[in-house]
CSV table of N, CA and C in Angstrom, one decimal:
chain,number,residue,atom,x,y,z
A,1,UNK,N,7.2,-18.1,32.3
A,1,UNK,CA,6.9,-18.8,33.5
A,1,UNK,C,5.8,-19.8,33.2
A,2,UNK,N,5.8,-21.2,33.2
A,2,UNK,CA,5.0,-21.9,33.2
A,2,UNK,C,4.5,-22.0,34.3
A,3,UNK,N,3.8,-23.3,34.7
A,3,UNK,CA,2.7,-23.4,35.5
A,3,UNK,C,2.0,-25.0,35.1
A,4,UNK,N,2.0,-25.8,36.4
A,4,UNK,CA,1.5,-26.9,35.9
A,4,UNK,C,0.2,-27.0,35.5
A,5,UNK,N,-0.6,-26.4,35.2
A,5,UNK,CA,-1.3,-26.9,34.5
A,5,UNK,C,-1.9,-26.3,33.2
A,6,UNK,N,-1.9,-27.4,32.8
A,6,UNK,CA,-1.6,-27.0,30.6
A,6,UNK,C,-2.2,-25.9,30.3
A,7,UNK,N,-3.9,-25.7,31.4
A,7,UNK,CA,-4.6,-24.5,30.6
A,7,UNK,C,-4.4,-23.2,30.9
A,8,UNK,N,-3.1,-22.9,31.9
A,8,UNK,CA,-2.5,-21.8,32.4
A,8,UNK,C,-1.1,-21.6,31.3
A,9,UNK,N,-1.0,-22.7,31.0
A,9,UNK,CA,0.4,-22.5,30.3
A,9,UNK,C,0.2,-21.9,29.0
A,10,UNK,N,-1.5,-22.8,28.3
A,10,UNK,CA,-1.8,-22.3,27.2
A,10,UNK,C,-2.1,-20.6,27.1
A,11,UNK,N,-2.9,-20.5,27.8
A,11,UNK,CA,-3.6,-18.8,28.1
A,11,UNK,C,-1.8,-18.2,28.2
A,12,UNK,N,-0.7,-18.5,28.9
A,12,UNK,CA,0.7,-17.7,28.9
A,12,UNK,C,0.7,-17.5,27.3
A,13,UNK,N,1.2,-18.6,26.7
A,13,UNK,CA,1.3,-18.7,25.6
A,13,UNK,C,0.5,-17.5,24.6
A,14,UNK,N,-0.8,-18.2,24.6
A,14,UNK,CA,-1.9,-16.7,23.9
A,14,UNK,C,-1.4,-15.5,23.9
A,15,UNK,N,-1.3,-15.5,25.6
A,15,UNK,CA,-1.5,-14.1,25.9
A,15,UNK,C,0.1,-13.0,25.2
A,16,UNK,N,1.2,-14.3,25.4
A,16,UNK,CA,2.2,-13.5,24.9
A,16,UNK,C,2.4,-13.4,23.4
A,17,UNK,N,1.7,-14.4,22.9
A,17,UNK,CA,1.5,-14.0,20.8
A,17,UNK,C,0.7,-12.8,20.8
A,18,UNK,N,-0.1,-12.6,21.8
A,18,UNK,CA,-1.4,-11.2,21.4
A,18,UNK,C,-0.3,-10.1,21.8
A,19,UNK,N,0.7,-10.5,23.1
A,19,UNK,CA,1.6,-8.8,23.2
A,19,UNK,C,2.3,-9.0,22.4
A,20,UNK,N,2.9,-10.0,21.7
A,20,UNK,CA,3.7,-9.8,20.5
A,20,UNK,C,2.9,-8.9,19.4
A,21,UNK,N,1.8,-9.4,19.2
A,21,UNK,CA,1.5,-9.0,17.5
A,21,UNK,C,0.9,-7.3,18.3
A,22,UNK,N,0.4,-6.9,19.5
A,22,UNK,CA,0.2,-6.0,20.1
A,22,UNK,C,1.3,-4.9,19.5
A,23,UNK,N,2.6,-5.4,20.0
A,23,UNK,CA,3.9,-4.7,20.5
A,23,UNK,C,3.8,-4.7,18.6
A,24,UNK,N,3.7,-5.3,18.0
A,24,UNK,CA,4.1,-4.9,16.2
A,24,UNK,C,3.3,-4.6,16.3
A,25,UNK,N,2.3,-4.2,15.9
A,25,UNK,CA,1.2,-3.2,15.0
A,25,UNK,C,1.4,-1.6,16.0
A,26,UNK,N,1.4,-1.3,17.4
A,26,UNK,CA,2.2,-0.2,17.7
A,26,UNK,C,3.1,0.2,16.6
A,27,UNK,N,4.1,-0.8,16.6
A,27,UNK,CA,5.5,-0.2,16.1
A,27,UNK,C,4.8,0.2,14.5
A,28,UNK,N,4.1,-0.6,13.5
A,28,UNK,CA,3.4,0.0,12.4
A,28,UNK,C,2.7,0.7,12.7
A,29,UNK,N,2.0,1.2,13.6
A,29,UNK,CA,1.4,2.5,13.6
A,29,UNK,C,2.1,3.3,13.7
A,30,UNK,N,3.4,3.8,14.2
A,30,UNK,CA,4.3,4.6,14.7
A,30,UNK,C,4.6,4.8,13.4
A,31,UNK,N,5.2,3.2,12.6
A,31,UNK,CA,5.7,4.1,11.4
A,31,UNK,C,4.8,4.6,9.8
A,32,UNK,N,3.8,3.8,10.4
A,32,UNK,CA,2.5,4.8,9.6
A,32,UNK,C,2.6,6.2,9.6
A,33,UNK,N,2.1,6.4,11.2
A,33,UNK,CA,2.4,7.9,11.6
A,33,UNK,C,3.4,9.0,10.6
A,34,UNK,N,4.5,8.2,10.9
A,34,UNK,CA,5.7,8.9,10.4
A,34,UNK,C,5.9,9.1,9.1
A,35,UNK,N,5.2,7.9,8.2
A,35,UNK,CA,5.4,7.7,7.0
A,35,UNK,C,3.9,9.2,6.4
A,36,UNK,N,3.0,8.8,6.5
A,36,UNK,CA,2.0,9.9,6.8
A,36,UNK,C,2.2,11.3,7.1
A,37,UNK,N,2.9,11.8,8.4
A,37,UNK,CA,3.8,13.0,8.4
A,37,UNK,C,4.5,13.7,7.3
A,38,UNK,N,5.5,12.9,7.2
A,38,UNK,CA,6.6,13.2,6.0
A,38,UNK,C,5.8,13.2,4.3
A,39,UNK,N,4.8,12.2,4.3
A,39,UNK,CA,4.2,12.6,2.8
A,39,UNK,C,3.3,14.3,2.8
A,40,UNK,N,3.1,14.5,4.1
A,40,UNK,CA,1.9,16.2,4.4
A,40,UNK,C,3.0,16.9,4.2
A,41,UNK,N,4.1,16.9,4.6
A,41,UNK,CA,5.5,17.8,4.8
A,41,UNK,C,5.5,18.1,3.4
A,42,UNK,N,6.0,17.1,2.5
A,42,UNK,CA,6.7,17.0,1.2
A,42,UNK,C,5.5,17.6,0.4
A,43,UNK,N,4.1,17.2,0.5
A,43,UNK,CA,3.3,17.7,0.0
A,43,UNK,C,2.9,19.3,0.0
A,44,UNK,N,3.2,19.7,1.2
A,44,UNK,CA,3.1,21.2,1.8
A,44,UNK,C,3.9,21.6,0.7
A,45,UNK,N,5.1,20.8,1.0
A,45,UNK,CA,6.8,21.9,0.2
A,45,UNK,C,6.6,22.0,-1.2
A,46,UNK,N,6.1,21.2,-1.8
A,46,UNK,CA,5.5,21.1,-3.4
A,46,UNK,C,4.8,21.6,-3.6
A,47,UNK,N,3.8,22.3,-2.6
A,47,UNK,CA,2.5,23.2,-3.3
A,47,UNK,C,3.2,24.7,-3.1
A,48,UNK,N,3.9,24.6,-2.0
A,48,UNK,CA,4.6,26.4,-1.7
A,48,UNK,C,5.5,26.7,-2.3
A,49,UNK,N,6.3,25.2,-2.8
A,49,UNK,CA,8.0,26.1,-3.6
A,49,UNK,C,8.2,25.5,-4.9
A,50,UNK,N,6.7,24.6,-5.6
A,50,UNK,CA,7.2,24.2,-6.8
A,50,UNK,C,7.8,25.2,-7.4
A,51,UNK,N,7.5,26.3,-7.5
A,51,UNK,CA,8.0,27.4,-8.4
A,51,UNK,C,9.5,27.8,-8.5
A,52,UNK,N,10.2,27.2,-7.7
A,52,UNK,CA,11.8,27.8,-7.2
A,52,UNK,C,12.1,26.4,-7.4
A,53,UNK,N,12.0,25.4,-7.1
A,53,UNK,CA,12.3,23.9,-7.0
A,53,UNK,C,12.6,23.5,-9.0
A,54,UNK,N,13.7,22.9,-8.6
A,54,UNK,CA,14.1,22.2,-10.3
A,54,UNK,C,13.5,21.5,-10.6
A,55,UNK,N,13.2,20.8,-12.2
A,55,UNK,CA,12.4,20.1,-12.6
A,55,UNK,C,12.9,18.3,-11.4
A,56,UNK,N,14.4,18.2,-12.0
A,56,UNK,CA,14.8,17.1,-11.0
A,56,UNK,C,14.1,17.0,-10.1
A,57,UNK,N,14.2,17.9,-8.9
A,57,UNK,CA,13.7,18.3,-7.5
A,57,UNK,C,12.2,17.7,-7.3
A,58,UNK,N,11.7,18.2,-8.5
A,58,UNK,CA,9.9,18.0,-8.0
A,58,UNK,C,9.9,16.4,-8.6
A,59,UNK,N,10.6,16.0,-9.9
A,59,UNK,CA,10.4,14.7,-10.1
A,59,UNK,C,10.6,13.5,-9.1
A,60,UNK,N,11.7,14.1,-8.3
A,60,UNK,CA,12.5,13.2,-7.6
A,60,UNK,C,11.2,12.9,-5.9
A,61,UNK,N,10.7,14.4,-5.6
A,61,UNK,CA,10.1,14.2,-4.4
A,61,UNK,C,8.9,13.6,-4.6
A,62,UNK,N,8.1,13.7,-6.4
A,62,UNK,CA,7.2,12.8,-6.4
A,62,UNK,C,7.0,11.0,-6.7
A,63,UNK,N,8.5,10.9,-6.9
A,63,UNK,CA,8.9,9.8,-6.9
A,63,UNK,C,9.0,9.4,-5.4
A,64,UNK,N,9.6,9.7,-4.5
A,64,UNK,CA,9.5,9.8,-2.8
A,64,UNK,C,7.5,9.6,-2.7
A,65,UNK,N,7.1,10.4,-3.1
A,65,UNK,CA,6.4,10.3,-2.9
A,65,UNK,C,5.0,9.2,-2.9
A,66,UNK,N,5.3,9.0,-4.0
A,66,UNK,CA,4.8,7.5,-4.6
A,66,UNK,C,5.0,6.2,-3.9
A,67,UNK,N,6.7,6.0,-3.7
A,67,UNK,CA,7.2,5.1,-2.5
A,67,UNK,C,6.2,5.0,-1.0
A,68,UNK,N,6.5,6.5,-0.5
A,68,UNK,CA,5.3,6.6,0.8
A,68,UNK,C,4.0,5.9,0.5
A,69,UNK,N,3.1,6.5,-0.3
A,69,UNK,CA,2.0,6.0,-0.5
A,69,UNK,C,1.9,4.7,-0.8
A,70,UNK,N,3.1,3.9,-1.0
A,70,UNK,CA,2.9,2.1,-1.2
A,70,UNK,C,3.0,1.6,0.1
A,71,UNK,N,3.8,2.5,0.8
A,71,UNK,CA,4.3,1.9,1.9
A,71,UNK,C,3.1,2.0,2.8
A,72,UNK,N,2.5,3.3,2.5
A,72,UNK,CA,0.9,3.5,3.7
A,72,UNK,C,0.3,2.5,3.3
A,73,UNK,N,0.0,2.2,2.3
A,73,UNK,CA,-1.1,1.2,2.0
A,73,UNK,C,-0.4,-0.2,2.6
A,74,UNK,N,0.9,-0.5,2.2
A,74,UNK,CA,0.9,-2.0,2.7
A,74,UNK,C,0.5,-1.8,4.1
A,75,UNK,N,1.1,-0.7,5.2
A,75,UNK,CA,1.3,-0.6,6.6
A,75,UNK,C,-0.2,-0.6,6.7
A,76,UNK,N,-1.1,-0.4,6.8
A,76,UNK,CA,-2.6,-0.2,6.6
A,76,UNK,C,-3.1,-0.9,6.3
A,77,UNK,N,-3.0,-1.9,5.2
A,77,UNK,CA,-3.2,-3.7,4.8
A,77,UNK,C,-2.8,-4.4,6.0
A,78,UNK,N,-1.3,-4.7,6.6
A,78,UNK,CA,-1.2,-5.4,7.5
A,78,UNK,C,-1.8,-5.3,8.9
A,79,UNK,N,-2.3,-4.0,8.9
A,79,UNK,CA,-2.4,-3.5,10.5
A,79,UNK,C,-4.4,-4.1,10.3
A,80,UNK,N,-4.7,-3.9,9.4
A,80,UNK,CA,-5.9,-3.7,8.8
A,80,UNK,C,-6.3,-5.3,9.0
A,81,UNK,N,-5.6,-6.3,8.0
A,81,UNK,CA,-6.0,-7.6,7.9
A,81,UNK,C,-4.9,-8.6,7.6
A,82,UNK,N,-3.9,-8.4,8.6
A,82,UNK,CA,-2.5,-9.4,8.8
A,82,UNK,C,-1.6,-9.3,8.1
A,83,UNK,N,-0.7,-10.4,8.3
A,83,UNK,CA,0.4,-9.8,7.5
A,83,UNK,C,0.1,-10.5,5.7
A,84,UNK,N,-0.5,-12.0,6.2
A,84,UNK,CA,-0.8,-13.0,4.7
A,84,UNK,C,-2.0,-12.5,4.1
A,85,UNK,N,-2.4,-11.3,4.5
A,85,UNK,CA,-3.4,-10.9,3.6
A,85,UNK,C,-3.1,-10.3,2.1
A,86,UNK,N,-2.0,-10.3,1.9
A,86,UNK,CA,-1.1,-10.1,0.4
A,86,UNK,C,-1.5,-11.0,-0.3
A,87,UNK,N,-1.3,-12.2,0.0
A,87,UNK,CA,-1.4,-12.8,-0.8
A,87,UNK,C,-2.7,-13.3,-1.7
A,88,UNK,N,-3.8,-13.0,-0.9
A,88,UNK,CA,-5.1,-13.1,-1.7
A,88,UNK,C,-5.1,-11.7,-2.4
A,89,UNK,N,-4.3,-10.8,-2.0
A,89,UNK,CA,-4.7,-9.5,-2.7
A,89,UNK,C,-3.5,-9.3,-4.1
A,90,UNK,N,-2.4,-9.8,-3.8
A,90,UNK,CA,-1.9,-10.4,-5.4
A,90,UNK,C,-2.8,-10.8,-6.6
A,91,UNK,N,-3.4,-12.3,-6.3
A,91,UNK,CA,-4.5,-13.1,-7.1
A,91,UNK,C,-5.4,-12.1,-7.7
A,92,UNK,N,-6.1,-11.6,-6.4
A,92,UNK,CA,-7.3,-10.5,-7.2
A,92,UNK,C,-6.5,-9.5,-8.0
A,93,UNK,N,-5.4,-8.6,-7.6
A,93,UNK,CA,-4.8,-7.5,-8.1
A,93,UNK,C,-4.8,-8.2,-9.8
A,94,UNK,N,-4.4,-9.5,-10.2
A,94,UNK,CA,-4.0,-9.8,-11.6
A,94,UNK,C,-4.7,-10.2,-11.7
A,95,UNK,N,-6.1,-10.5,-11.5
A,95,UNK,CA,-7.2,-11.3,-12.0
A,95,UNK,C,-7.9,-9.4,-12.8
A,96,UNK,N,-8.1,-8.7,-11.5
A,96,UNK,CA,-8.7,-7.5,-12.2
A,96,UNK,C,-7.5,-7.2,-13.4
A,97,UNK,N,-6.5,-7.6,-13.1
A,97,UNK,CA,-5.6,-6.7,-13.9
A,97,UNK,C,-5.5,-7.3,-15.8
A,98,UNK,N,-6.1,-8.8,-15.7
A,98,UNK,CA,-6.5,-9.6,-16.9
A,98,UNK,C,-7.3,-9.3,-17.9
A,99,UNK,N,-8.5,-9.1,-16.4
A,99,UNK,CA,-9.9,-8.5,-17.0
A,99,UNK,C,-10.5,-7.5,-17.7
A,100,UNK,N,-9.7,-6.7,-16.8
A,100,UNK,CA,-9.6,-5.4,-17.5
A,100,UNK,C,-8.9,-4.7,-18.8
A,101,UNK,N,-7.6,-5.4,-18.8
A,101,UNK,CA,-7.0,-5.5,-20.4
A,101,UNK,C,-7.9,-6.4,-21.5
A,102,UNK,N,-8.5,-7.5,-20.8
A,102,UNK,CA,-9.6,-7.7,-22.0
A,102,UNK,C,-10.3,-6.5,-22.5
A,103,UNK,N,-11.2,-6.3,-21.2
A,103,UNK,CA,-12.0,-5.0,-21.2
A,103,UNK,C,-11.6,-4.1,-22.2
A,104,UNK,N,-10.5,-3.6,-21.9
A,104,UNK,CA,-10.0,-2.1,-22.7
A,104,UNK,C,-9.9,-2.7,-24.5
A,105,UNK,N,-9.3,-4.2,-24.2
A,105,UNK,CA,-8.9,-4.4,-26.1
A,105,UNK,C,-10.2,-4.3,-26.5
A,106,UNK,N,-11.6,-4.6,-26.3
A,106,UNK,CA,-12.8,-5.0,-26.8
A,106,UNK,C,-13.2,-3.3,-26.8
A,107,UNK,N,-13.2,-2.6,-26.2
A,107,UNK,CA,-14.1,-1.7,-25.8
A,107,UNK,C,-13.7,-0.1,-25.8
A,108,UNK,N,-12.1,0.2,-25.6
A,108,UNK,CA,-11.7,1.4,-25.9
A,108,UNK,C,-12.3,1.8,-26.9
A,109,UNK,N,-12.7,1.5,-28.3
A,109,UNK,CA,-13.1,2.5,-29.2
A,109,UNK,C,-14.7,3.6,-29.4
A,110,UNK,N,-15.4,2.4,-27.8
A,110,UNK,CA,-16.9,2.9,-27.6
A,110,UNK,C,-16.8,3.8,-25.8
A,111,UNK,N,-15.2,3.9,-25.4
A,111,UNK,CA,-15.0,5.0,-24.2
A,111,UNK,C,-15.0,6.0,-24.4
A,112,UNK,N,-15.8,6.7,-23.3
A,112,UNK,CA,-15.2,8.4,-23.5
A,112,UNK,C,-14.2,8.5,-22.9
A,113,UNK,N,-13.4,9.6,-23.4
A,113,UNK,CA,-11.7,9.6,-23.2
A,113,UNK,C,-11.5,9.6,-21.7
A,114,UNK,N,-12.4,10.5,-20.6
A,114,UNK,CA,-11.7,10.3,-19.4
A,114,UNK,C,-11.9,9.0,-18.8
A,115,UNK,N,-13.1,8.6,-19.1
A,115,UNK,CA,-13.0,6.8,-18.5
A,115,UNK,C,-11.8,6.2,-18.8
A,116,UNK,N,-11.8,6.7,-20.4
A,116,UNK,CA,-10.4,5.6,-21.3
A,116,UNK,C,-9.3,6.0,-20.1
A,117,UNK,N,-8.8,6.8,-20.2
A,117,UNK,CA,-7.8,7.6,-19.8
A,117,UNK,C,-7.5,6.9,-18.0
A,118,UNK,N,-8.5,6.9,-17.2
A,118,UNK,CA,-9.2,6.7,-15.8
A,118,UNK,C,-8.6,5.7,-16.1
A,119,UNK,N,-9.1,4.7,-16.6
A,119,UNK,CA,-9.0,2.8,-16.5
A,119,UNK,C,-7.6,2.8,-17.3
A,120,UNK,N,-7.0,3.1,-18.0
A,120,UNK,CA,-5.7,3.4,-18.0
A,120,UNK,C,-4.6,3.3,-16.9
A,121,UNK,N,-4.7,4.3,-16.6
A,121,UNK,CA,-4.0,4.7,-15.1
A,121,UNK,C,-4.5,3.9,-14.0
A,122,UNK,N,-5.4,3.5,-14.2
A,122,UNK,CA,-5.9,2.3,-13.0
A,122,UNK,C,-4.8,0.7,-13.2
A,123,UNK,N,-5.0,0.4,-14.4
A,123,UNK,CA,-4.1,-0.4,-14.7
A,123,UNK,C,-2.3,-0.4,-14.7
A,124,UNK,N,-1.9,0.9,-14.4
A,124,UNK,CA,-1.3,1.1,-14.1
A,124,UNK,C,-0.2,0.9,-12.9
A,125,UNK,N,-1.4,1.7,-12.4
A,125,UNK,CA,-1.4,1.2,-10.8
A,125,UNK,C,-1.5,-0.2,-10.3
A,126,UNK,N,-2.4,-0.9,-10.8
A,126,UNK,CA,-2.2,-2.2,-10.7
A,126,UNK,C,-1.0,-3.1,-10.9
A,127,UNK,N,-0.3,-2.9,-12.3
A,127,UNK,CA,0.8,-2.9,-12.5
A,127,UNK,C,1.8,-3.1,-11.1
A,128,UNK,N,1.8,-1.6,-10.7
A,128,UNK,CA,3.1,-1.3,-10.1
A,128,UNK,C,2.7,-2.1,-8.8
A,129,UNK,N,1.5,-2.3,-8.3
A,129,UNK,CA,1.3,-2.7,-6.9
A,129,UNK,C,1.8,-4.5,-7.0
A,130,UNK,N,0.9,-5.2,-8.5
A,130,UNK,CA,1.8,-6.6,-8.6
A,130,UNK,C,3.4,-7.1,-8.6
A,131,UNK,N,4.1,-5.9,-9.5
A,131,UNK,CA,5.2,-6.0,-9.2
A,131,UNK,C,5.8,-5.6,-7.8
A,132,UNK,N,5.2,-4.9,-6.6
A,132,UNK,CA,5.8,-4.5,-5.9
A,132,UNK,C,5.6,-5.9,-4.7
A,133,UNK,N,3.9,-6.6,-4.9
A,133,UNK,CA,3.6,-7.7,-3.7
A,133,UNK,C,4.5,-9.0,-4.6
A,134,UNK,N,4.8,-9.1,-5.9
A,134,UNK,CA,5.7,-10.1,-6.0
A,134,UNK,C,7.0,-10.1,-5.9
């Protein structure tokens, strides 16, 4: 519904981008929620039945599981700080991710192993998160 005059029209306008982006981040919270739920579920089932559960089985739900936890975090990035906030967090992700393979070639031989080991798996992770925001 417009309205002649522009600064009624503008405020319509506003007002319906804010229930838009309103009405989505609900719907990301919802599927936060859900996404959140099902990782405590799967988690529960893996500490009660690893023991009966096949090697497959446990590989496979911690692979599921891994997925969820990308998914929380992006859903939690957007809801957190928009949707283009990726893209500054790409840059940084491969700037630490440069740095720190400097870091390790110069320096592993003066770490103690769990740092080594720590910043390892950190790079790792980094890894998987650039392939996943590119």
């Amino acid at each position: 519904m417009f309205h002649s005059n522009p600064e009624e029209n503008e405020a319509l306008k506003n007002r319906s981008g804010a229930d838009q982006t309103s009405d989505e981040n609900k719907r990301r919270i919802e599927q936060l929620e859900n996404l959140v739920e099902a990782h405590t579920r799967t988690e529960r089932h893996l500490e009660q039945h690893a023991d009966i559960a096949s090697e497959e089985q446990i590989r496979r739900a911690k692979e599921l599981q891994e997925i969820r936890e990308k998914e929380i975090e992006k859903l939690e990035d957007i809801i957190a700080y928009g949707e283009n906030a990726n893209n500054d967090e790409l840059e940084n992700l491969k700037k630490n991710y440069e740095y720190t393979e400097g870091y390790l070639r110069h320096n592993a031989d003066h770490m103690d192993p769990e740092t080594l080991k720590n910043t390892k798996e950190k790079q790792e992770h980094r890894r998987e998160q650039i392939d996943f925001l590119e």
